[in-house]
Amino acid sequence: MPVNYSPPTPASLLPVPGVRLGTAAARIKKWDRDDVLLVACDPGTVAAGVFTQNRFCAAPVTVCRDHLGRQHAANGEFRALIVNAGNANAGTGEAGLDDARLVCAAVAGRLGVRADAVLPYSTGVIMEPLPADRIVAALPAAIGALGERNWHAAARAIMTTDTVPKGASRRITIDGGAITVTGIAKGAGMIHPDMATMLSFMATDAPVAADVLAPLLREIADVSFNGATVDGDTSTNDSLVLAATGKARIAPIVTSTDARLDALRGAIEGVAVELAQAIVRDGEGATKFIAIEVVGGAGVDECRKVAFAIAHSPLVKTAFFASDPNLGRIVCAIGNAAPKALDARTVSFWLDDVAVVERGSRAASYREEDGQQVMKKPEITVRVDLGRGAARATVWTCDLSHDYVSINADYRS
């Protein structure tokens, strides 16, 4: 089960005016649950997306980028999202692209919208042909199930190795009008985003121009999903889309200098951070949630590099699983990733509030039993001070357990 994470209830995920969701069973894998999600948005909805940087990106990622580009170029609308679980449609060549477009066209035909107003998502096994016929056959059931309150069912339908559905909501007031933000995500393994997340869909009823929404989403991705890592593997399918339906009764936000954007950014970022952390807490086989805070850097990039070096080290991750304060492993990870200009004598680090290293040497106050007490906790903070500047970065990760190997060894069986 996830580390200190209470999954959302259907009532906790707030409906977003202008967004309806429906699920159906295409039986892509032998799951006794729905595995197709259709999201339909009202006319006037705009969207932005960020996607994997993996060069072997999946067909739906390519089609999503293309369709979003067309929407923005023509000041067009985002009208639907179609998601399937159980098959990634990655490494499938031209046939995979054709299948993704076929599914989009089928959705467009049934909803009476343009095909490039539909965005496809896929998640699951890589290098297997997409059973597009099953997805298309499931569309009538998904359309029949469309409703504003189906966010929880949607979160369940997109799961693969996730143990629980993941979702979050926020409601704020801007100019006297209620603004809602709700999002769902899936992911538990093959998690090291270089853009956004594994798969996530977020929506708000705030009226936001598309050219304001896109940079806003990139900023939010950098401080949320791009700080989450389970195993250091960037997926072929990582995709995040944010839709804005414009249904809220406030004046549109059309510039990035609009003072109201800060409040909206805070709400969207809050949902994104909660989803990103939920993915890490549900990391395959995870027993511990670890926040790695690196401060005192000359730049954010070097702070992130050090944080990810700690987060990705199998030796560090297995030490956390064993509650073993073999803290030389963290020292080694810092040294491997630190810039050449770093003087080790300026570096300090802590486990929670226990000082382990002070200015390059073992802290005089450090006792192994104190370190072990921290390591036994389900939630741990590693704080590193590089002592060479004012930059900082935070990364969230989990431990590496026996179950991680078992889950991934059995994934296709």
Short mmCIF file of N, CA, C and O in Angstrom, two decimals, residues 25 33 35 94 102 120 133 164 170 172 177 213 268 308 310 315 356 388 397 405 407 411:
data_model
loop_
_atom_site.label_atom_id
_atom_site.label_comp_id
_atom_site.label_asym_id
_atom_site.label_seq_id
_atom_site.Cartn_x
_atom_site.Cartn_y
_atom_site.Cartn_z
N ALA A 25 -14.98 -0.83 -20.26
CA ALA A 25 -14.05 -1.95 -20.26
C ALA A 25 -13.79 -2.42 -21.68
O ALA A 25 -14.69 -2.90 -22.36
N ARG A 33 -11.99 -4.69 -14.49
CA ARG A 33 -12.34 -3.29 -14.27
C ARG A 33 -12.29 -2.55 -15.60
O ARG A 33 -11.81 -3.08 -16.60
N ASP A 35 -10.94 -0.03 -18.35
CA ASP A 35 -9.57 0.32 -18.75
C ASP A 35 -9.53 1.36 -19.88
O ASP A 35 -8.49 1.59 -20.47
N GLU A 94 4.83 3.28 -37.64
CA GLU A 94 3.74 3.97 -38.35
C GLU A 94 2.38 3.36 -38.02
O GLU A 94 1.37 4.06 -37.97
N LEU A 102 -6.65 6.71 -35.61
CA LEU A 102 -7.93 6.03 -35.84
C LEU A 102 -8.84 6.19 -34.61
O LEU A 102 -10.04 6.48 -34.75
N PRO A 120 -4.98 11.66 -27.54
CA PRO A 120 -4.91 10.28 -27.07
C PRO A 120 -3.84 10.08 -26.00
O PRO A 120 -2.76 10.67 -26.06
N ASP A 133 -9.31 -1.68 -32.17
CA ASP A 133 -10.70 -2.11 -32.38
C ASP A 133 -11.43 -2.28 -31.05
O ASP A 133 -12.62 -1.95 -30.94
N VAL A 164 -3.57 2.13 -5.91
CA VAL A 164 -4.73 2.95 -5.57
C VAL A 164 -4.91 4.01 -6.65
O VAL A 164 -3.95 4.39 -7.32
N ARG A 170 -8.84 21.33 -5.69
CA ARG A 170 -8.76 22.58 -4.94
C ARG A 170 -9.90 23.48 -5.41
O ARG A 170 -10.29 23.45 -6.58
N ILE A 172 -10.92 27.66 -5.06
CA ILE A 172 -10.52 28.99 -4.60
C ILE A 172 -11.52 30.01 -5.10
O ILE A 172 -12.41 29.69 -5.91
N GLY A 177 -15.67 34.93 -7.68
CA GLY A 177 -16.16 33.74 -8.38
C GLY A 177 -15.42 32.49 -7.93
O GLY A 177 -14.21 32.52 -7.68
N LEU A 213 -1.80 29.66 -20.62
CA LEU A 213 -1.89 28.33 -19.99
C LEU A 213 -0.63 27.50 -20.23
O LEU A 213 -0.15 26.81 -19.32
N ILE A 268 -3.45 25.21 -8.93
CA ILE A 268 -3.02 24.16 -9.88
C ILE A 268 -1.76 23.48 -9.37
O ILE A 268 -1.63 22.25 -9.42
N PHE A 308 18.90 14.30 -7.49
CA PHE A 308 18.56 13.10 -8.26
C PHE A 308 19.63 12.02 -8.12
O PHE A 308 19.32 10.83 -8.17
N ILE A 310 21.25 11.29 -5.43
CA ILE A 310 20.89 10.60 -4.19
C ILE A 310 19.66 9.73 -4.41
O ILE A 310 19.61 8.56 -4.03
N LEU A 315 22.21 1.93 -4.13
CA LEU A 315 22.79 1.70 -2.81
C LEU A 315 22.10 2.55 -1.74
O LEU A 315 21.83 2.07 -0.63
N VAL A 356 24.49 14.88 10.17
CA VAL A 356 25.33 13.72 9.85
C VAL A 356 26.72 14.18 9.41
O VAL A 356 27.74 13.66 9.88
N ARG A 388 27.56 26.91 -1.28
CA ARG A 388 28.22 27.70 -2.33
C ARG A 388 27.28 28.66 -3.06
O ARG A 388 27.62 29.18 -4.11
N THR A 397 11.36 10.87 -3.63
CA THR A 397 11.63 9.51 -4.10
C THR A 397 11.17 8.51 -3.04
O THR A 397 10.59 8.88 -2.01
N VAL A 405 11.39 -5.55 -7.46
CA VAL A 405 11.91 -6.55 -8.40
C VAL A 405 10.81 -7.53 -8.79
O VAL A 405 10.61 -7.85 -9.98
N ILE A 407 7.48 -7.14 -8.72
CA ILE A 407 6.42 -6.53 -9.51
C ILE A 407 6.84 -6.39 -10.96
O ILE A 407 6.10 -6.70 -11.89
N TYR A 411 5.53 -8.29 -14.52
CA TYR A 411 4.63 -7.29 -15.09
C TYR A 411 3.87 -7.80 -16.30
O TYR A 411 2.67 -7.51 -16.46
#
